[in-house]
Coordinates of C-alpha atoms and ligand atoms in Angstrom, one line a residue:
M1 CA 33.1 -27.6 3.1
S2 CA 34.6 -30.9 4.2
V3 CA 37.6 -30.2 6.5
K4 CA 40.2 -33.0 6.3
K5 CA 43.3 -31.5 7.9
I6 CA 43.8 -28.8 10.4
G7 CA 46.9 -27.3 12.0
V8 CA 47.5 -26.1 15.6
L9 CA 50.0 -23.6 16.9
T10 CA 50.9 -21.6 20.0
S11 CA 52.0 -17.9 19.6
G12 CA 53.2 -15.0 21.7
G13 CA 54.0 -15.6 25.4
D14 CA 53.6 -19.2 26.6
A15 CA 51.0 -19.9 29.3
P16 CA 50.4 -23.0 31.5
G17 CA 47.5 -24.9 30.0
M18 CA 48.6 -24.4 26.4
N19 CA 49.6 -28.1 26.2
A20 CA 46.2 -29.1 27.5
A21 CA 44.6 -27.1 24.7
I22 CA 46.9 -28.6 22.1
R23 CA 45.9 -32.1 23.4
S24 CA 42.3 -31.3 23.2
V25 CA 42.5 -30.0 19.7
V26 CA 44.4 -33.0 18.5
R27 CA 42.2 -35.6 20.2
A28 CA 38.9 -33.8 19.1
A29 CA 40.1 -33.5 15.5
L30 CA 41.2 -37.2 15.3
K31 CA 37.9 -38.2 16.8
N32 CA 36.2 -36.3 13.9
D33 CA 38.4 -38.2 11.4
M34 CA 40.5 -35.1 10.6
Q35 CA 44.3 -35.1 10.4
V36 CA 46.2 -32.7 12.5
L37 CA 49.6 -31.0 11.9
G38 CA 51.4 -29.4 14.8
V39 CA 53.1 -26.1 13.8
R40 CA 56.3 -25.4 15.7
D41 CA 57.3 -21.9 16.8
G42 CA 54.0 -20.1 16.0
Y43 CA 53.7 -18.2 12.8
T44 CA 57.4 -18.4 12.3
G45 CA 57.1 -22.2 11.9
L46 CA 54.1 -21.8 9.7
I47 CA 55.9 -19.6 7.2
K48 CA 58.9 -22.0 7.2
G49 CA 56.7 -25.1 7.0
D50 CA 58.0 -26.5 10.3
L51 CA 55.2 -29.0 10.7
V52 CA 54.8 -32.3 12.5
D53 CA 52.1 -35.0 12.2
M54 CA 50.1 -35.2 15.4
G55 CA 48.9 -38.8 16.2
I56 CA 46.8 -39.9 19.1
R57 CA 49.8 -40.6 21.3
S58 CA 51.7 -37.5 20.3
V59 CA 49.9 -35.6 22.9
S60 CA 50.2 -38.2 25.7
D61 CA 51.8 -37.0 28.9
I62 CA 51.6 -33.3 28.2
I63 CA 48.3 -32.2 29.9
Q64 CA 50.2 -31.7 33.2
R65 CA 53.2 -29.8 31.7
G66 CA 53.7 -26.0 31.6
G67 CA 55.1 -24.1 28.7
T68 CA 54.2 -25.2 25.2
Y69 CA 55.2 -28.5 23.6
L70 CA 54.9 -26.9 20.1
Y71 CA 57.2 -24.0 21.1
T72 CA 56.1 -20.4 20.6
A73 CA 57.5 -17.3 18.9
R74 CA 56.9 -13.7 18.1
C75 CA 57.0 -13.4 14.3
P76 CA 57.5 -9.9 12.9
E77 CA 57.2 -11.2 9.3
F78 CA 53.6 -12.3 9.9
R79 CA 52.6 -8.7 10.7
E80 CA 53.1 -8.0 6.9
W81 CA 50.7 -9.2 4.3
E82 CA 53.6 -10.9 2.4
G83 CA 54.3 -13.1 5.5
V84 CA 50.6 -14.0 5.7
L85 CA 50.6 -15.0 2.0
K86 CA 53.7 -17.2 2.5
A87 CA 51.9 -19.0 5.4
K88 CA 48.8 -19.4 3.2
A89 CA 51.0 -21.0 0.5
V90 CA 52.4 -23.5 3.0
C91 CA 48.8 -24.3 4.2
E92 CA 47.7 -24.9 0.6
K93 CA 50.8 -27.0 -0.2
V94 CA 50.1 -29.4 2.7
G95 CA 46.3 -29.3 2.4
M96 CA 45.7 -27.6 5.7
D97 CA 42.0 -26.5 5.6
G98 CA 42.0 -24.7 9.0
L99 CA 44.2 -23.6 11.9
V100 CA 43.8 -23.3 15.6
V101 CA 45.9 -20.4 17.0
I102 CA 46.4 -20.4 20.8
G103 CA 47.7 -17.0 22.0
G104 CA 46.7 -13.5 22.8
D105 CA 45.3 -10.5 21.0
G106 CA 48.3 -10.1 18.7
S107 CA 48.1 -13.7 17.7
F108 CA 44.3 -13.2 16.9
R109 CA 45.2 -10.3 14.6
G110 CA 47.4 -12.7 12.7
A111 CA 44.6 -15.3 12.7
A112 CA 42.2 -12.7 11.3
D113 CA 44.6 -11.9 8.5
L114 CA 45.2 -15.6 7.6
S115 CA 41.4 -16.2 7.6
K116 CA 41.0 -13.2 5.3
A117 CA 43.6 -14.8 3.0
G118 CA 41.4 -17.9 2.8
I119 CA 42.6 -20.2 5.6
P120 CA 39.9 -20.4 8.3
C121 CA 41.5 -19.8 11.7
V122 CA 40.0 -20.1 15.2
G123 CA 41.8 -18.4 18.1
I124 CA 41.9 -19.8 21.7
P125 CA 42.8 -17.2 24.4
G126 CA 46.1 -18.3 26.0
T127 CA 47.9 -15.8 28.2
I128 CA 48.6 -15.4 31.9
D129 CA 47.4 -11.8 31.7
N130 CA 43.6 -12.4 31.4
D131 CA 43.6 -9.2 29.3
I132 CA 41.5 -10.4 26.4
A133 CA 38.2 -8.4 26.3
C134 CA 35.9 -11.0 24.7
T135 CA 36.5 -13.6 27.4
D136 CA 36.1 -13.8 31.1
Y137 CA 39.1 -16.2 31.3
T138 CA 42.3 -16.8 29.4
I139 CA 44.3 -20.1 29.7
G140 CA 47.2 -19.8 32.1
Y141 CA 45.7 -17.1 34.4
D142 CA 44.8 -19.3 37.3
T143 CA 48.1 -21.1 37.3
A144 CA 50.0 -17.8 37.2
M145 CA 48.0 -16.4 40.1
N146 CA 48.6 -19.5 42.2
T147 CA 52.3 -19.3 41.4
T148 CA 52.3 -15.7 42.3
I149 CA 50.7 -16.2 45.7
E150 CA 53.1 -19.1 46.5
M151 CA 56.1 -16.7 45.8
V152 CA 54.6 -13.8 47.7
D153 CA 53.8 -16.1 50.7
K154 CA 57.6 -16.7 50.8
L155 CA 58.3 -13.0 50.6
R156 CA 55.9 -12.5 53.5
D157 CA 57.8 -14.8 55.8
T158 CA 61.0 -12.7 55.4
A159 CA 59.1 -9.4 55.5
Q160 CA 57.4 -10.5 58.7
S161 CA 60.7 -11.6 60.3
H162 CA 62.3 -8.2 59.6
D163 CA 59.2 -5.9 60.1
R164 CA 59.7 -4.8 56.5
C165 CA 57.6 -3.7 53.6
S166 CA 57.8 -6.0 50.6
V167 CA 57.0 -4.2 47.3
V168 CA 56.3 -6.9 44.6
E169 CA 55.9 -6.4 40.9
V170 CA 53.8 -9.0 39.1
M171 CA 53.2 -9.6 35.4
G172 CA 50.1 -8.6 33.4
R173 CA 51.5 -6.5 30.6
R174 CA 49.2 -3.4 30.6
A175 CA 46.5 -5.1 32.8
G176 CA 46.2 -5.4 36.6
Y177 CA 44.2 -8.6 36.9
I178 CA 47.0 -10.7 38.3
A179 CA 48.0 -7.9 40.7
L180 CA 44.4 -7.4 41.9
N181 CA 43.6 -11.1 42.6
A182 CA 47.0 -12.1 43.9
G183 CA 47.0 -9.0 46.0
I184 CA 43.7 -9.9 47.7
A185 CA 44.8 -13.5 48.1
C186 CA 48.1 -12.4 49.8
G187 CA 46.4 -9.8 52.0
A188 CA 48.4 -7.0 50.4
T189 CA 48.1 -3.7 52.2
Y190 CA 47.8 -1.8 48.9
I191 CA 47.4 -2.8 45.3
V192 CA 48.6 -0.7 42.4
V193 CA 47.2 -1.4 38.9
P194 CA 47.5 0.5 35.6
E195 CA 43.7 0.7 35.2
I196 CA 43.7 3.1 38.2
G197 CA 47.3 4.4 38.4
L198 CA 49.6 5.0 41.3
D199 CA 48.3 7.5 43.9
M200 CA 51.5 7.8 46.0
D201 CA 49.8 9.7 48.8
A202 CA 46.9 7.3 49.1
M203 CA 49.4 4.4 49.3
L204 CA 51.6 6.1 51.9
N205 CA 48.6 7.1 54.0
K206 CA 47.3 3.5 53.9
I207 CA 50.6 2.1 55.1
K208 CA 50.8 4.7 57.9
A209 CA 47.3 4.0 59.0
A210 CA 47.9 0.3 59.1
K211 CA 51.1 0.8 61.0
A212 CA 49.2 3.0 63.5
L213 CA 46.8 0.1 64.0
G214 CA 49.7 -2.2 65.0
K215 CA 50.6 -3.7 61.6
R216 CA 54.3 -4.6 61.6
Y217 CA 55.0 -5.7 58.0
F218 CA 53.4 -4.9 54.7
I219 CA 53.0 -6.3 51.2
I220 CA 52.4 -3.8 48.4
M221 CA 51.4 -5.5 45.1
V222 CA 52.3 -3.6 42.0
A223 CA 51.3 -4.6 38.4
E224 CA 54.2 -4.4 35.9
G225 CA 52.2 -1.8 33.9
I226 CA 53.1 0.6 36.7
G227 CA 56.7 -0.7 37.3
H228 CA 59.3 1.3 39.2
V229 CA 59.0 -1.0 42.3
D230 CA 62.5 0.0 43.4
E231 CA 61.6 3.7 43.5
I232 CA 58.3 2.9 45.2
A233 CA 60.1 0.9 47.9
E234 CA 62.6 3.8 48.4
R235 CA 59.8 6.3 48.7
I236 CA 57.9 4.1 51.3
E237 CA 61.1 3.7 53.4
K238 CA 61.8 7.5 53.2
E239 CA 58.2 8.6 54.1
T240 CA 57.2 6.0 56.6
G241 CA 60.5 4.8 58.1
I242 CA 59.6 1.2 57.4
E243 CA 62.6 -0.7 55.9
S244 CA 61.5 -1.7 52.4
R245 CA 62.6 -4.1 49.7
S246 CA 61.4 -4.6 46.1
T247 CA 61.1 -7.8 44.1
V248 CA 60.2 -8.3 40.5
L249 CA 58.7 -11.8 40.2
G250 CA 59.2 -12.1 36.5
H251 CA 59.0 -15.2 34.3
V252 CA 58.6 -17.6 37.2
Q253 CA 54.9 -16.6 36.9
R254 CA 54.6 -18.1 33.4
G255 CA 55.9 -21.6 34.4
G256 CA 54.7 -24.6 36.2
S257 CA 52.2 -27.4 36.0
P258 CA 48.7 -26.0 35.0
T259 CA 46.0 -25.9 37.7
V260 CA 42.7 -27.9 37.3
T261 CA 41.0 -24.7 36.0
D262 CA 43.5 -24.2 33.3
R263 CA 43.5 -27.8 32.2
V264 CA 39.7 -28.0 32.1
V265 CA 39.1 -24.7 30.3
A266 CA 41.9 -25.5 27.8
S267 CA 40.2 -28.8 27.1
Q268 CA 36.8 -27.2 26.6
M269 CA 38.2 -24.5 24.4
G270 CA 40.2 -26.8 22.2
F271 CA 37.2 -29.0 21.7
H272 CA 35.0 -26.0 20.8
A273 CA 37.6 -24.7 18.2
V274 CA 37.5 -28.1 16.4
E275 CA 33.7 -28.0 16.4
L276 CA 33.9 -24.7 14.5
L277 CA 36.6 -25.7 12.1
K278 CA 34.9 -29.0 11.2
Q279 CA 32.1 -26.9 9.9
G280 CA 34.6 -24.8 7.9
I281 CA 33.9 -21.8 10.2
G282 CA 36.9 -19.5 10.6
N283 CA 37.8 -16.0 11.8
R284 CA 36.4 -16.8 15.2
V285 CA 37.8 -16.6 18.7
V286 CA 36.7 -19.0 21.5
A287 CA 35.7 -17.4 24.8
Q288 CA 34.3 -18.2 28.2
K289 CA 31.3 -16.1 29.1
A290 CA 29.4 -16.6 32.4
G291 CA 30.8 -20.1 32.6
K292 CA 29.8 -21.1 29.1
I293 CA 32.1 -21.6 26.1
V294 CA 31.1 -19.4 23.2
D295 CA 32.8 -17.8 20.2
F296 CA 33.0 -14.4 18.5
D297 CA 34.1 -12.9 15.2
I298 CA 37.7 -12.0 15.7
Q299 CA 37.4 -8.3 14.7
E300 CA 34.4 -7.9 17.0
A301 CA 36.4 -9.6 19.8
L302 CA 39.4 -7.3 19.2
S303 CA 37.2 -4.2 19.4
M304 CA 35.7 -5.1 22.8
K305 CA 36.8 -3.4 26.0
K306 CA 37.2 -5.2 29.3
D307 CA 35.9 -3.5 32.5
F308 CA 38.2 -3.5 35.5
P309 CA 36.4 -5.0 38.5
M310 CA 36.3 -1.9 40.7
D311 CA 34.0 -3.6 43.2
L312 CA 36.8 -6.2 43.9
Y313 CA 39.4 -3.5 44.1
N314 CA 37.3 -1.6 46.6
I315 CA 36.8 -4.7 48.7
A316 CA 40.6 -5.3 48.7
N317 CA 41.1 -1.8 49.9
D318 CA 38.4 -1.9 52.6
I319 CA 39.7 -5.1 54.2
S320 CA 43.5 -4.5 54.2
F321 CA 44.8 -2.5 57.1
Ligands
ADP401 P1 50.0 -12.1 22.0 O1 49.4 -13.0 20.9 O2 50.3 -12.8 23.2 O3 49.3 -10.8 22.1 P2 52.0 -10.8 20.4 O4 51.4 -9.4 20.4 O5 53.5 -10.8 20.5 O6 51.5 -11.8 21.5 O7 51.6 -11.5 19.0 C1 52.1 -12.8 18.7 C2 52.4 -12.8 17.2 O8 51.1 -12.6 16.5 C3 53.3 -11.7 16.6 O9 54.7 -12.1 16.8 C4 52.9 -11.7 15.2 O10 53.5 -12.8 14.5 C5 51.4 -11.9 15.2 N1 50.8 -10.6 15.2 C6 50.7 -9.7 16.2 N2 50.1 -8.6 15.8 C7 49.7 -8.8 14.5 C8 49.1 -8.0 13.6 N3 48.6 -6.8 13.8 N4 48.9 -8.5 12.3 C9 49.3 -9.8 12.1 N5 50.0 -10.5 12.9 C10 50.2 -10.1 14.1
F6P402 O1 51.7 -11.7 28.0 C1 52.4 -12.5 29.0 C2 53.6 -11.8 29.5 O2 54.2 -12.6 30.5 C3 53.3 -10.4 30.1 O3 52.7 -10.6 31.4 C4 54.6 -9.8 30.1 O4 54.5 -8.4 30.0 C5 55.2 -10.3 28.8 O5 54.5 -11.5 28.5 C6 56.7 -10.6 28.9 O6 57.1 -11.0 27.7 P1 58.5 -11.7 27.4 O7 58.3 -13.1 27.4 O8 58.8 -11.2 26.0 O9 59.5 -11.2 28.4

């Protein structure tokens, strides 16, 4: 199959590095004499036909920008087969022979549906959560963790000045990868992740033990999949006598200029996606495994399970007191 024109869209939550991926897709496709259409607002824009021609200079000056230059959306209509068929009709009308979808698991389910409908789609993992099982790395994760530690370092200054306990909620949807890594990087006394759950007594004992060893201020890192940081802070104050405050970091973690890791991985993955589509290969998701860029069947990828790095969690626990 000779592929002449492909589309590229971003879907679900934005992530730093998505722009670097868009740039790579556009430049790699143009280099292979394919035309590229940018689809605005994810699947919503695809159904509406909100498309823009992507020339070589259309992606200049975006590699360093956070967010997504093509905008993103959550599109309930695309979860229905009728929505998928509407999108397929748009692709056929404009001669789009393939589509690169940059997003998370949900976006890949949509990409699998559209591939089944006859438009080959390739997914690129873009989410700060790093919660996609088939890949060691998702675009945006490194930047989000770096933003998180920058923010927590600031919380640390004030916690230290007041001898307080700072209970911080970080993003990750149902996953604890940001909490675990940022927690280690910030020297958190205790890290709470949904993969393990909250053991209130273990946490309180850890804080008391650290206090007994002369620790004066504390950082407790809590993944949003656990939540209730205000209640956790209240309980710590009540049980330990340490004045406590809670902070939900929120969407600040999704913004900002992508780190070198996010820019480079995004560039590699975008290039790989085009290599697949140029051969007419769809229903694949690009992944990073042991430092190499590979790809998987989307259904196979979605059925995989990701192990939580217990060894890292145990190290964190052993060295924080
Ligand atoms: P993410 O891609 O980050 O996991 P979402 O779960 O919000 O984010 O999914 C993004 C979009 O992908 C949804 O708004 C919807 O358009 C599409 N999508 C999600 N789940 C499905 C599904 N099961 N079938 C088809 N499309 C889906
Ligand atoms: O998936 C990225 C993410 O930021 C999660 O960490 C978080 O749970 C969710 O998206 C927030 O989504 P929204 O942008 O709809 O508030």
